[in-house]
XYZ file of C-alpha atoms in Angstrom:
649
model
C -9.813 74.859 -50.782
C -5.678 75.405 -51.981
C -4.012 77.622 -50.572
C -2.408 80.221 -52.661
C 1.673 81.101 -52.147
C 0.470 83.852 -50.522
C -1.338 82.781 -47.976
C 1.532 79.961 -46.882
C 2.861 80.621 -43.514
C 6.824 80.501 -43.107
C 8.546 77.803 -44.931
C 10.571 75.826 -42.130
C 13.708 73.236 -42.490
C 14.546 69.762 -41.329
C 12.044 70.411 -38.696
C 10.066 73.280 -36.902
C 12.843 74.614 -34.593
C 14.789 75.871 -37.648
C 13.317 78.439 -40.399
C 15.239 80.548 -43.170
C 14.636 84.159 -43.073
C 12.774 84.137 -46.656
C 10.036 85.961 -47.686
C 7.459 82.967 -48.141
C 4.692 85.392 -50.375
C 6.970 84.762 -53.003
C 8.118 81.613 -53.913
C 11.331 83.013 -56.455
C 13.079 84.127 -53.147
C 12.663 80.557 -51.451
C 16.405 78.515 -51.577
C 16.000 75.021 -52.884
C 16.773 73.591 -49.082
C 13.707 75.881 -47.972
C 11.894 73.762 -50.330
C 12.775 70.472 -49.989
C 14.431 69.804 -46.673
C 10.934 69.455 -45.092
C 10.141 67.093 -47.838
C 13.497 64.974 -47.562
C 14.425 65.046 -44.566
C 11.893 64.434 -42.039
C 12.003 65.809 -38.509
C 11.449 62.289 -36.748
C 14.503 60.682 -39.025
C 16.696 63.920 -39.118
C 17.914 66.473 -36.641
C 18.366 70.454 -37.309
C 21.069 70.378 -39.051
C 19.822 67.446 -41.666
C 21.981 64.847 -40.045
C 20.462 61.287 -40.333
C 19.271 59.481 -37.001
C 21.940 56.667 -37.232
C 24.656 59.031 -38.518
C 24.676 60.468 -35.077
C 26.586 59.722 -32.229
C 25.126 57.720 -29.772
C 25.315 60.295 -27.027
C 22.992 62.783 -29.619
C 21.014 59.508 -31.040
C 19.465 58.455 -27.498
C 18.176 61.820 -26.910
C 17.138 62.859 -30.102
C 15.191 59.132 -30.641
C 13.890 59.196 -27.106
C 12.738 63.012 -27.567
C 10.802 62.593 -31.012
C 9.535 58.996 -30.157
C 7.964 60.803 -26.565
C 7.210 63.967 -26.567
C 6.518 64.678 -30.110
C 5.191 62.032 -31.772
C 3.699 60.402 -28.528
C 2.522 63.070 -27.505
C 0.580 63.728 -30.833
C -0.940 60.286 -29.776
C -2.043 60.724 -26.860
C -3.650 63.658 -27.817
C -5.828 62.313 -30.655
C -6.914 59.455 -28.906
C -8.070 61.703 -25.807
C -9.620 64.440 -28.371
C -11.350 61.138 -29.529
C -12.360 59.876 -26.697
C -13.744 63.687 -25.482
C -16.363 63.294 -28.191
C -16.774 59.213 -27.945
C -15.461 57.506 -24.572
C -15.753 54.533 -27.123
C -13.489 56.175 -29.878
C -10.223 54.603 -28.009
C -11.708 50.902 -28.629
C -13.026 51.747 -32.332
C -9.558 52.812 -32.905
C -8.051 49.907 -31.481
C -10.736 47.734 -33.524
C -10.092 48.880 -36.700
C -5.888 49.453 -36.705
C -5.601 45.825 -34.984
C -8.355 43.515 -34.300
C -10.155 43.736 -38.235
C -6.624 43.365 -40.122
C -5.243 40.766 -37.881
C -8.823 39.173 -37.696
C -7.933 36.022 -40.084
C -4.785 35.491 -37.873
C -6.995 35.616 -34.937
C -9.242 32.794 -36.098
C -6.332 30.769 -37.291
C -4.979 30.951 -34.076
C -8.329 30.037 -32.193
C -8.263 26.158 -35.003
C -4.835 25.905 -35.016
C -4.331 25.217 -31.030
C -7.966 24.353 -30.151
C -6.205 20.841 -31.986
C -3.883 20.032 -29.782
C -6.105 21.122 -27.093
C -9.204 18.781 -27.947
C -6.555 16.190 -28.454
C -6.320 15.014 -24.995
C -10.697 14.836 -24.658
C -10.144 12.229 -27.383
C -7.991 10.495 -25.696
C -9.779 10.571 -22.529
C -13.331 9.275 -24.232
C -12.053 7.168 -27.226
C -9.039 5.917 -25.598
C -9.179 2.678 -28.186
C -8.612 5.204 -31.167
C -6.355 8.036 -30.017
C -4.192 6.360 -27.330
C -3.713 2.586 -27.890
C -4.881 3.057 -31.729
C -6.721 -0.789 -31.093
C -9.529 0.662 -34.206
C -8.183 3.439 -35.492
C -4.789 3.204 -37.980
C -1.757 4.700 -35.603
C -0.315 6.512 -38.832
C -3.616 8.096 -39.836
C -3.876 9.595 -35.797
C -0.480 10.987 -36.516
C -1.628 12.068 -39.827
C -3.656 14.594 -38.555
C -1.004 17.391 -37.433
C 1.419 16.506 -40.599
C -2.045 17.597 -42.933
C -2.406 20.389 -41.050
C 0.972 21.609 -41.564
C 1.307 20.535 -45.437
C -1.677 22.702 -45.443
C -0.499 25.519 -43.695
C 2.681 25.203 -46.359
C 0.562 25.104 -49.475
C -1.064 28.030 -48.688
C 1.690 30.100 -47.309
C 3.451 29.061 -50.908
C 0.859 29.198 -53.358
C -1.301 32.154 -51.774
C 1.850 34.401 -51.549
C 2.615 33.971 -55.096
C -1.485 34.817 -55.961
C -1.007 37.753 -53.877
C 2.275 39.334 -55.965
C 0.480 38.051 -59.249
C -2.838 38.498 -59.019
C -3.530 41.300 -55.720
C -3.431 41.496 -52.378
C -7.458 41.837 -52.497
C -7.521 38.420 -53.768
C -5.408 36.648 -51.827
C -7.172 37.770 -48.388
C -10.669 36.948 -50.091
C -9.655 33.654 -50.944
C -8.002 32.696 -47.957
C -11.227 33.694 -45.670
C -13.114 31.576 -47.640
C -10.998 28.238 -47.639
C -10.684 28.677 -44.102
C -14.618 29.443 -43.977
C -15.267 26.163 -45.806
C -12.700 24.005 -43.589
C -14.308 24.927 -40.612
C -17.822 23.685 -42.280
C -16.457 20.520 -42.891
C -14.518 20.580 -39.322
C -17.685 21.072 -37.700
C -19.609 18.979 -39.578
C -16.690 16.215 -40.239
C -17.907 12.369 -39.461
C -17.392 8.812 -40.327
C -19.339 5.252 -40.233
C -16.417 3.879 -37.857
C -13.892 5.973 -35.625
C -11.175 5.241 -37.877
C -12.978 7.053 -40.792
C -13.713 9.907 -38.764
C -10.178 10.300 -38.190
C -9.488 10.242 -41.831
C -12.489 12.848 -42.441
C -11.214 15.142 -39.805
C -7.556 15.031 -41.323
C -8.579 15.924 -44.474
C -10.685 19.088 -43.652
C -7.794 19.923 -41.222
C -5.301 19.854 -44.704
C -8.261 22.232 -46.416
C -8.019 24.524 -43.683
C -4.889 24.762 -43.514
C -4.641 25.775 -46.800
C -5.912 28.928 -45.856
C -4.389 29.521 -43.050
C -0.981 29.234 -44.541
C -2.470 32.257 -47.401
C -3.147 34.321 -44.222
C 0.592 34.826 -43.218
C 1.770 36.216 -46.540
C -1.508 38.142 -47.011
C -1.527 39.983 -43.496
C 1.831 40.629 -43.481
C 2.006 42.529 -46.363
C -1.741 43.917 -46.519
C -0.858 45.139 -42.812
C 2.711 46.598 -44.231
C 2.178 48.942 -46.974
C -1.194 50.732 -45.983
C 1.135 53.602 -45.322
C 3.773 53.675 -47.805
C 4.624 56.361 -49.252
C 5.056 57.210 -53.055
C 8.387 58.083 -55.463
C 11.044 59.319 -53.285
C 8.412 60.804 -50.854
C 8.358 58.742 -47.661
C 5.452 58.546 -45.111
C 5.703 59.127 -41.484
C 3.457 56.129 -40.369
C 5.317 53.888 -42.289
C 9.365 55.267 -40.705
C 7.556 54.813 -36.930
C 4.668 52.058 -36.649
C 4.982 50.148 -39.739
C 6.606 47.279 -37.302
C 3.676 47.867 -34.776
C 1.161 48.020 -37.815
C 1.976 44.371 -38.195
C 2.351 42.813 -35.481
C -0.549 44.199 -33.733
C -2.364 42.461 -36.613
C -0.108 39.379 -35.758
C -0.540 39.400 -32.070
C -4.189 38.421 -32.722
C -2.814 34.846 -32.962
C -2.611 34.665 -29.282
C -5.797 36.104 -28.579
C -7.474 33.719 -30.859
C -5.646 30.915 -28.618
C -6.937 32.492 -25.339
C -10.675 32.255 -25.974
C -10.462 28.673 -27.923
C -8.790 27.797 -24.471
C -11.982 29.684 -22.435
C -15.106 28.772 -25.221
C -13.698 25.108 -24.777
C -13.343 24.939 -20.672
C -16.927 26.950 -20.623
C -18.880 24.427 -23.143
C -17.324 21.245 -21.765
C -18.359 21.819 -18.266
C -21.709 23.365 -19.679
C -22.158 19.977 -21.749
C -20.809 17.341 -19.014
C -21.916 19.117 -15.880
C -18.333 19.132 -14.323
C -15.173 19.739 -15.370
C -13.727 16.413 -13.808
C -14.186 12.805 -15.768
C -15.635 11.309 -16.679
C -15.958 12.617 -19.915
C -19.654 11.734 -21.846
C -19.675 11.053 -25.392
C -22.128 13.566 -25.656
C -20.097 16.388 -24.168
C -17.205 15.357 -26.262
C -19.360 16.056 -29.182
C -20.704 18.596 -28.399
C -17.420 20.701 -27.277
C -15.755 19.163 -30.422
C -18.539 20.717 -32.899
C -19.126 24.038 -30.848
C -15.832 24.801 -30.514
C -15.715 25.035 -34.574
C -19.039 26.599 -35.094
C -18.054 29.836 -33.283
C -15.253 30.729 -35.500
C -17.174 29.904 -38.450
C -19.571 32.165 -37.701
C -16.932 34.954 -37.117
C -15.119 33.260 -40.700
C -17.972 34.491 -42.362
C -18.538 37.622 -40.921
C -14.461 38.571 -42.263
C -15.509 37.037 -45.762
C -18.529 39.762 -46.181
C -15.553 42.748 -44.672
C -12.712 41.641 -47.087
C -15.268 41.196 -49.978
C -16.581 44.718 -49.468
C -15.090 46.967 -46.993
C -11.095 46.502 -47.826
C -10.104 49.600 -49.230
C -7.460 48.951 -52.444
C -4.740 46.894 -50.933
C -3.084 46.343 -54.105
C -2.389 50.292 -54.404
C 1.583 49.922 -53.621
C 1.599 46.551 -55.498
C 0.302 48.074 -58.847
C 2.419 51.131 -58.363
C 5.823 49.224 -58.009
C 4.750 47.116 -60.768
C 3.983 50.141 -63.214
C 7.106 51.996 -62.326
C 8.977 48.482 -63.457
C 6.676 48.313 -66.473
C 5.484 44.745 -65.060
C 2.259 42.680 -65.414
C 1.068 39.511 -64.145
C 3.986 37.855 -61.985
C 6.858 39.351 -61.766
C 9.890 37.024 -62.367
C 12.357 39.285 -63.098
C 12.293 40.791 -59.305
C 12.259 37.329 -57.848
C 15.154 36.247 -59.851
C 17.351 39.799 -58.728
C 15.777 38.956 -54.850
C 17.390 35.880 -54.715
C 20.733 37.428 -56.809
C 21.337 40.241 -54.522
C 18.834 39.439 -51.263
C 19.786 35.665 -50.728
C 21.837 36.462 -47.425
C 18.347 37.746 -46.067
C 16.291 34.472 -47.361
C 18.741 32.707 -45.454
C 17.957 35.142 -42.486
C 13.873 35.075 -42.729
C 13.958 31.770 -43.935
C 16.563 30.224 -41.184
C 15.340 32.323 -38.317
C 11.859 31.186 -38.958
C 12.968 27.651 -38.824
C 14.978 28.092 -35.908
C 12.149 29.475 -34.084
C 9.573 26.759 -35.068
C 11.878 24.066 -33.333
C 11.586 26.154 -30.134
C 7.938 26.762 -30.111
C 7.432 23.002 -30.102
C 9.931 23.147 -27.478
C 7.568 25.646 -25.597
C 4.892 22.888 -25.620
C 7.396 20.379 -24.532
C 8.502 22.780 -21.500
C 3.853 22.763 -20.781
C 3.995 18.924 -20.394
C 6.651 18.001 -18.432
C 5.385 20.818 -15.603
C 2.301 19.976 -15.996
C 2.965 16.786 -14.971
C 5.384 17.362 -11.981
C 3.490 20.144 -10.487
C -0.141 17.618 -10.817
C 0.695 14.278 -10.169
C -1.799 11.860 -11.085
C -4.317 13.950 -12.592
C -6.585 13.295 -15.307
C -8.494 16.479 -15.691
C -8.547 17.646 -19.270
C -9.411 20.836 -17.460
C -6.036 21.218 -15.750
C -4.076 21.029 -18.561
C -5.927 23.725 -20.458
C -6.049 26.436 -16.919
C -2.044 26.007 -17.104
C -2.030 26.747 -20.889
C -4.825 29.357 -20.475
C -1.820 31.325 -17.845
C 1.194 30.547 -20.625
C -1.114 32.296 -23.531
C -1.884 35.286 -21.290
C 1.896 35.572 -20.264
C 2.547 35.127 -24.319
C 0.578 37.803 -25.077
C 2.019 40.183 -22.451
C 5.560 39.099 -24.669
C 3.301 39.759 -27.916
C 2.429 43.553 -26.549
C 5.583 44.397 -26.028
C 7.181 43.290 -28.742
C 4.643 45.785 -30.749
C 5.616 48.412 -28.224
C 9.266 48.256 -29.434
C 9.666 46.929 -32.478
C 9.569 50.600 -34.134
C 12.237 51.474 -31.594
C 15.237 52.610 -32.922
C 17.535 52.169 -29.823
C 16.465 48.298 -30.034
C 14.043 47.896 -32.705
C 13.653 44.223 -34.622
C 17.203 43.000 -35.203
C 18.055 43.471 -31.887
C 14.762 42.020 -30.196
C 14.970 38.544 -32.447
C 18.684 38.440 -31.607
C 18.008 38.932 -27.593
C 14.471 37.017 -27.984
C 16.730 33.500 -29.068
C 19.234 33.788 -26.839
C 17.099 33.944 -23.574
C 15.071 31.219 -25.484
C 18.290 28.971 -25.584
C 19.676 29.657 -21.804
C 16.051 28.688 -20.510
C 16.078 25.406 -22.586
C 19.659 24.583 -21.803
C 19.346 25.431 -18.245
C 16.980 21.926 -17.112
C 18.821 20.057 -19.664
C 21.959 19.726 -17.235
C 19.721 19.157 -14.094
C 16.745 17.727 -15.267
C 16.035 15.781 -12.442
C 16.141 18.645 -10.340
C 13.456 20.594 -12.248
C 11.425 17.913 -12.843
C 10.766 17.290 -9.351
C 8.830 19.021 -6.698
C 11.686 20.960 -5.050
C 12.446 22.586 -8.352
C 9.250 23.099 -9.880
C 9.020 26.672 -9.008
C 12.296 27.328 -11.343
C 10.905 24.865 -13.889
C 7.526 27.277 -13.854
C 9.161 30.754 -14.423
C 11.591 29.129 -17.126
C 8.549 27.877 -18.563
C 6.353 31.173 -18.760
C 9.753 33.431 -19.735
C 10.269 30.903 -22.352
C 7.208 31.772 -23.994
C 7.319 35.332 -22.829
C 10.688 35.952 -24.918
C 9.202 33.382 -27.582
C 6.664 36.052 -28.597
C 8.835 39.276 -27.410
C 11.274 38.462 -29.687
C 11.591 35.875 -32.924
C 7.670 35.006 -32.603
C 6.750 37.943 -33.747
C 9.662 39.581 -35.310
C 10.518 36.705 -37.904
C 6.467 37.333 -39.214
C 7.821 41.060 -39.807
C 10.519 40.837 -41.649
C 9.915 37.909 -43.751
C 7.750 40.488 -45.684
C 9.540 44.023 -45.045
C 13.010 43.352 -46.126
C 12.171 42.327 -49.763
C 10.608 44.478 -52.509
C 7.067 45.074 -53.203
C 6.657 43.048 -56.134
C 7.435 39.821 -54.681
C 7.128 40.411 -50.829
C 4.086 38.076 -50.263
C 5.992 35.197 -52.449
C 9.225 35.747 -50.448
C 7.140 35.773 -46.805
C 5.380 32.391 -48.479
C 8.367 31.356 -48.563
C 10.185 32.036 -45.342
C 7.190 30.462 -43.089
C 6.877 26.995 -45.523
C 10.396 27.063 -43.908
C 9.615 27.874 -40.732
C 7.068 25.134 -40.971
C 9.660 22.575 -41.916
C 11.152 23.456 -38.520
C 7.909 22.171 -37.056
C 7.594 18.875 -38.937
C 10.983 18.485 -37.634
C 10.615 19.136 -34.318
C 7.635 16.252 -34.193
C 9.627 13.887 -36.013
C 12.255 14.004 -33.614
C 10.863 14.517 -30.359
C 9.456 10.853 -31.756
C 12.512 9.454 -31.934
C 14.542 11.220 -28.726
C 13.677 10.552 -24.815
C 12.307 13.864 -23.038
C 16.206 14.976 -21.656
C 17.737 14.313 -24.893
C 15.078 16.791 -26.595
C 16.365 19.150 -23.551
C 19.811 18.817 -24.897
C 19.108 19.307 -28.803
C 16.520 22.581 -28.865
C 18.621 24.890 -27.605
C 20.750 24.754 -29.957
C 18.155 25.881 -32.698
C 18.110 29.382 -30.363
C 21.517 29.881 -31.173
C 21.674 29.346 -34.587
C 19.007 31.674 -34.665
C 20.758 34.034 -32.645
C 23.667 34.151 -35.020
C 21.735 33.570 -38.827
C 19.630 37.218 -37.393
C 23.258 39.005 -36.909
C 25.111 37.912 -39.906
C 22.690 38.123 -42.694
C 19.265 40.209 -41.371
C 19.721 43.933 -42.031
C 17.623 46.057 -39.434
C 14.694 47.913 -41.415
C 14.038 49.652 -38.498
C 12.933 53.652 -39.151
C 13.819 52.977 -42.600
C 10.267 53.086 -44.857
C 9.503 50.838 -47.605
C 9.682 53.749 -50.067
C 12.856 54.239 -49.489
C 13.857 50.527 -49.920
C 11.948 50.181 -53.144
C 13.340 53.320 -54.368
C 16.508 51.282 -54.257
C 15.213 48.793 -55.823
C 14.120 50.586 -58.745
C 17.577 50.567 -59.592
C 18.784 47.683 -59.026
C 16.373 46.452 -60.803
C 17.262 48.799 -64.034
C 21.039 47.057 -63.623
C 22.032 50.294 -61.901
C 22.070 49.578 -58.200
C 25.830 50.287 -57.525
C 24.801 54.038 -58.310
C 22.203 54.016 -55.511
C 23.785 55.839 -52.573
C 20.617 56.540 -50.167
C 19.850 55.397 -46.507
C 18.542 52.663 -47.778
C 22.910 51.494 -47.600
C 23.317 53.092 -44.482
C 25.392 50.431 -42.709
C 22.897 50.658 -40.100
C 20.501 49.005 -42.509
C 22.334 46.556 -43.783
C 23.084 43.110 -42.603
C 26.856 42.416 -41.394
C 27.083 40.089 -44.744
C 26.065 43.269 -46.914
C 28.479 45.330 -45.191
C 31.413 42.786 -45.617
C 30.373 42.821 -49.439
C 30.592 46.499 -49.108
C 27.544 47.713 -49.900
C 27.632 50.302 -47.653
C 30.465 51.921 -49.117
C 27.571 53.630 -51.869
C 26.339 55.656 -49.022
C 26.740 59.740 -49.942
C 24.036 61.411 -48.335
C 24.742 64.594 -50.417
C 24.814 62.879 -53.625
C 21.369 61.357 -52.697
C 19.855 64.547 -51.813
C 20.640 65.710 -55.666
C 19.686 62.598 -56.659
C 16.293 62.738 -55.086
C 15.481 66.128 -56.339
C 16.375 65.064 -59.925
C 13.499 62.080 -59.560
C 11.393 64.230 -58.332
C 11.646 66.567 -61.337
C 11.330 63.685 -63.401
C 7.918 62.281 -61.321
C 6.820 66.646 -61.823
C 7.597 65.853 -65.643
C 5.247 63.357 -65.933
C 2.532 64.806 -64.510
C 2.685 63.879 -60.603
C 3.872 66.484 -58.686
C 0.254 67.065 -56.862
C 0.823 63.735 -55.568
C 3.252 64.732 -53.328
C 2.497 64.287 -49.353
C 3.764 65.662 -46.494
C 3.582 63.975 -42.744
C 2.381 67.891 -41.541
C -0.480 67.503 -43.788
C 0.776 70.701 -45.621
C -0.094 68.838 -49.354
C -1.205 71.479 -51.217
C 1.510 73.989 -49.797
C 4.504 72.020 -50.332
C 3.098 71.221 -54.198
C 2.718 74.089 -54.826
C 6.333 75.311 -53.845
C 7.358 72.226 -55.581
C 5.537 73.085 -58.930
C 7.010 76.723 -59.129
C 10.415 75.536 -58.328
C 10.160 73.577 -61.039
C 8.123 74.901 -63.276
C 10.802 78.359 -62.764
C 13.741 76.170 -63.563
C 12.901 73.593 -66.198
C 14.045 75.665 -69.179
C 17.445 76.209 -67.400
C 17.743 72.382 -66.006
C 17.033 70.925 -69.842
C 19.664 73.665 -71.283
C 22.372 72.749 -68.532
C 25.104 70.074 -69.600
C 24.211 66.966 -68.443
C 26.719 66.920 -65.835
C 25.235 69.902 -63.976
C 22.038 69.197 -64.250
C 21.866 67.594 -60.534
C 23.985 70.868 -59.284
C 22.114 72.326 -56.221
C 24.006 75.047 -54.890
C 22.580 75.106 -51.635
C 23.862 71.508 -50.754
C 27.627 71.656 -50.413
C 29.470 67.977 -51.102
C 31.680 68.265 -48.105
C 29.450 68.845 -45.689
C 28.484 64.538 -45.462
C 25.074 65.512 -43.272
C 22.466 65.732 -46.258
């Protein structure tokens, strides 16, 4: 049921500790600030007075970020998830089930195939030594073959299936990719060959298939994940300013869980199948831990086909509304033309960084051999190797947690976490390069461990998971899946790369060349990566709106705050646009034009006061239309209320 004017409590300002002494039964008495500071300037981003989070001092900024992020909107948090799990001691789970596991569900299956590879690898070598270690009947460059499919794979997917998704839908593009990766695990698990050599070939050509949709799941949970709470027009949303970052990569951490239990469903069925853990290995086990391990996620592949087929919810709702605002159908190459014209410092950023970071995570598995090795001398268990890498995924995922903890953080946030997450990366590589014989031996092995696990610790709390973020989030909506496509075929590169030289290099001299990659990391995230963070996408595509209408020099929102640009931008001066007061006016104006054509009831609000603030909205409007259309056109963004000196609004 609306509410009627009259039966609206108090109108308040920039947040509830401020109200104007109005009489709120009748909405001719209410100043324009009464009206639309709650709308445009949002408690958690603004302070009493309207001034903007990163306008403030830092002495005011820590407490008023700390204070919001705790004890208001924490708070809040806490207290739906107890009130939830009052009525259902299960609701906390359900929660957790649907905001994480479902939407980061294809990541989490990639993540079990991906690594359950290179773990299987060495059972091969144990039981068909002749094929996968001396190569005497199987072809040496088809053995090698196998990870280079899987990773042109994983790039013709990330390419192809990010363009789909901008052309054709977001809906699409997840469909799709659940059922390529369905069908590659089929032929995975069903993959043979009359001679060794041909199964080889068989199982690197499913590997390439299911690749292929793995590489459409980056794009396509990135940006599914991203814009389920965007906001609309100039309107911003509250879920997108504070947990759009954790909306993401909670989704994305489901990469490491999917390595976890590959690591346990393999240890459990091998020593099922062979009766020990130990070698010998049987032929029979092999087989059957080879097949098993594939069938499981099949089963769950199939499970996410029938939920993305009928249970996903209109993902393409902020693609078709950027789209119609631009007048734009099919694929929009205008907007990828413009990203490249006026974003091409942050491709280099998302593109580099993702590159960078690649190189290092082979580095990771470099750091797992070597200790491996020193700390169990002369084993052969299969089972050995996979306990240690069972301990480095759980301490990953404690780095994967955290990252989602603070990524929304405005005190430290995502620039700062990919900056600090590469620079640990490249003191812990660099560290054993210049006393490698002291950490590979057994008086140092204790040093080599906890460089090892705080390698892959800061690996995920930092450009792991921050570089699948912002490949999507810092471009506009229209092309965001094409540009993430883009940014991890990149990052991919970084891996061929990686294998092609560790091939060439001895095991020190690989010590001495990855660190390296963390730095240049390090410094391609602080020159050209803005930081998005508590800055919503509506804001960002409001901007580009007009760049994209040849105007963009005239946009002077937050959107230019120097806080969200990238030190690049800001030595090209973009920030110099920013006029918060101008913006204010500015934003009103588009709002009377969105009320104009018919959308003022869409308006939201993060109080959930919808059909009061319309409603206030609409009369204001509707009470000052004839007089706005009979102004001269330069006054027609005068709002008295909002005085130009005062730079807070």
């Amino acid at each position: 049921m609306e509410n009627s004017p009259s039966d609206s409590p108090p109108l308040k300002a920039a947040n509830e500790g401020v109200s104007y002494s109005v009489d709120s039964t009748s909405t001719d008495s209410l100043p324009e600030r009464a009206i639309f500071d709650p709308i445009l300037l949002p408690a958690d981003s603004y302070d009493v007075n309207g001034t903007y989070w990163a306008d403030m001092p830092l002495s005011k900024r820590i407490p008023f970020v700390l204070n919001y992020d705790l004890f208001v909107e924490g708070k809040q948090e806490w207290a739906e998830i107890w009130e939830g799990a009052k009525r259902n001691p299960l609701s906390p789970l359900i929660r957790y089930f649907k905001s994480a596991v479902l939407p980061g569900a294809g990541l989490g299956l990639e993540g079990y195939v991906l690594f359950s590879i290179g773990n299987i690898k060495p059972l091969f070598q144990a039981v068909w030594k002749e094929c996968w270690s001396t190569h005497q009947v199987c072809n040496a460059r088809w053995v090698s073959s196998i990870e280079y499919l899987e990773v042109a794979g994983i790039m013709v997917g990330q390419i192809l299936v990010g363009i789909q998704g901008d052309w054709i839908g977001r809906k699409w593009g997840l469909v799709q990719d659940a059922l390529i990766m369905f069908w590659g695990l089929v032929l995975l698990t069903a993959s043979w060959g009359t001679s060794l050599n041909g199964w080889v070939i068989c199982y690197a050509w499913c590997l390439f298939i299911y690749g292929i949709g793995v590489g459409g799941e980056y794009p396509m949970t990135a940006t599914s994940s991203m814009e389920n709470g965007t906001g609309t027009g100039v309107i911003s949303s509250k879920d997108d300013r504070l947990h759009r970052g954790r909306s993401v990569t909670s989704a994305f951490l489901m990469q490491g869980w999917g390595q976890f239990w590959n690591v346990v469903i393999l240890m459990l069925v091998l020593f099922i199948a062979n009766g020990t853990g130990n070698p010998p290995y049987s032929e029979k086990a092999v087989q059957i831990a080879f097949r098993v391990s594939f069938a499981i996620p099949a089963l769950g592949t199939a499970v996410l086909v029938w939920h993305r087929m009928f249970n996903i919810k209109n993902p393409n709702k902020e693609l078709e509304v950027q789209k119609k605002k631009s007048n734009v159908t099919g694929y929009d190459l205008e907007s990828l033309k413009l990203t490249f014209t006026h974003f091409g410092g942050r491709m280099l950023a998302t593109s580099g960084a993702w590159f960078a970071n690649d190189v290092f995570f082979y580095g990771n598995k470099l750091f797992q051999s070597e200790f491996i090795k020193v700390i169990t001398p002369n084993n052969h268990s299969v089972m050995e190797g996979w306990k240690w890498n069972l301990v480095n995924v759980s301490v990953s995922l404690v780095g994967y947690y955290l990252a989602s903890m603070l990524i929304d953080n405005k005190l430290y946030g995502r620039k700062w976490m990919q900056i600090v997450g590469f620079m640990f990366d490249f003191i812990l590589f660099i560290i054993p390069a210049f006393a490698f014989d002291y950490f590979t031996s057994r008086e140092g092995i204790h040093a080599f461990q906890a460089m090892y696990f705080l390698s892959s610790f800061f690996n995920q709390f930092g450009p792991n998971s921050v570089t699948f973020l912002v490949a999507a989030e810092v471009y506009p909506a229209s092309v965001r899946a094409s540009a993430h496509g883009l940014g991890a075929a990149i990052g991919k590169l970084g891996a061929v790369a990686a294998a092609i030289l560790y091939s060439y290099i001895d095991t020190q001299t690989k010590f001495y060349v990855v660190p390296w990659f963390g730095l240049g990391g390090a410094l391609m995230t602080w020159l050209w990566l803005p930081d998005t963070t508590g800055l919503d996408l509506a804001e960002q595509e409001r901007r580009w709106r007009y760049i994209r209408e040849g105007r963009g020099e005239e946009y002077c929102g937050v959107a230019v705050h120097s806080k969200h640009l990238s030190v690049w931008e800001r030595w090209m001066g973009i920030s110099k646009q920013y006029n918060p007061a101008k913006d204010y006016k500015m934003k009103i104006e588009e709002m009377r034009t969105e009320w104009e054509q018919g959308k003022s009831k869409e308006i939201s609000h993060d109080d959930g006061s919808e059909t009061i603030w319309s409603q206030h909205v609409d009369d204001y409007f509707t009470r000052t239309s004839a007089r706005h259309n009979t102004a001269p056109a330069e006054q027609k963004s005068e709002i008295s209320p909002v005085n130009e000196k005062q730079a807070t609004y």
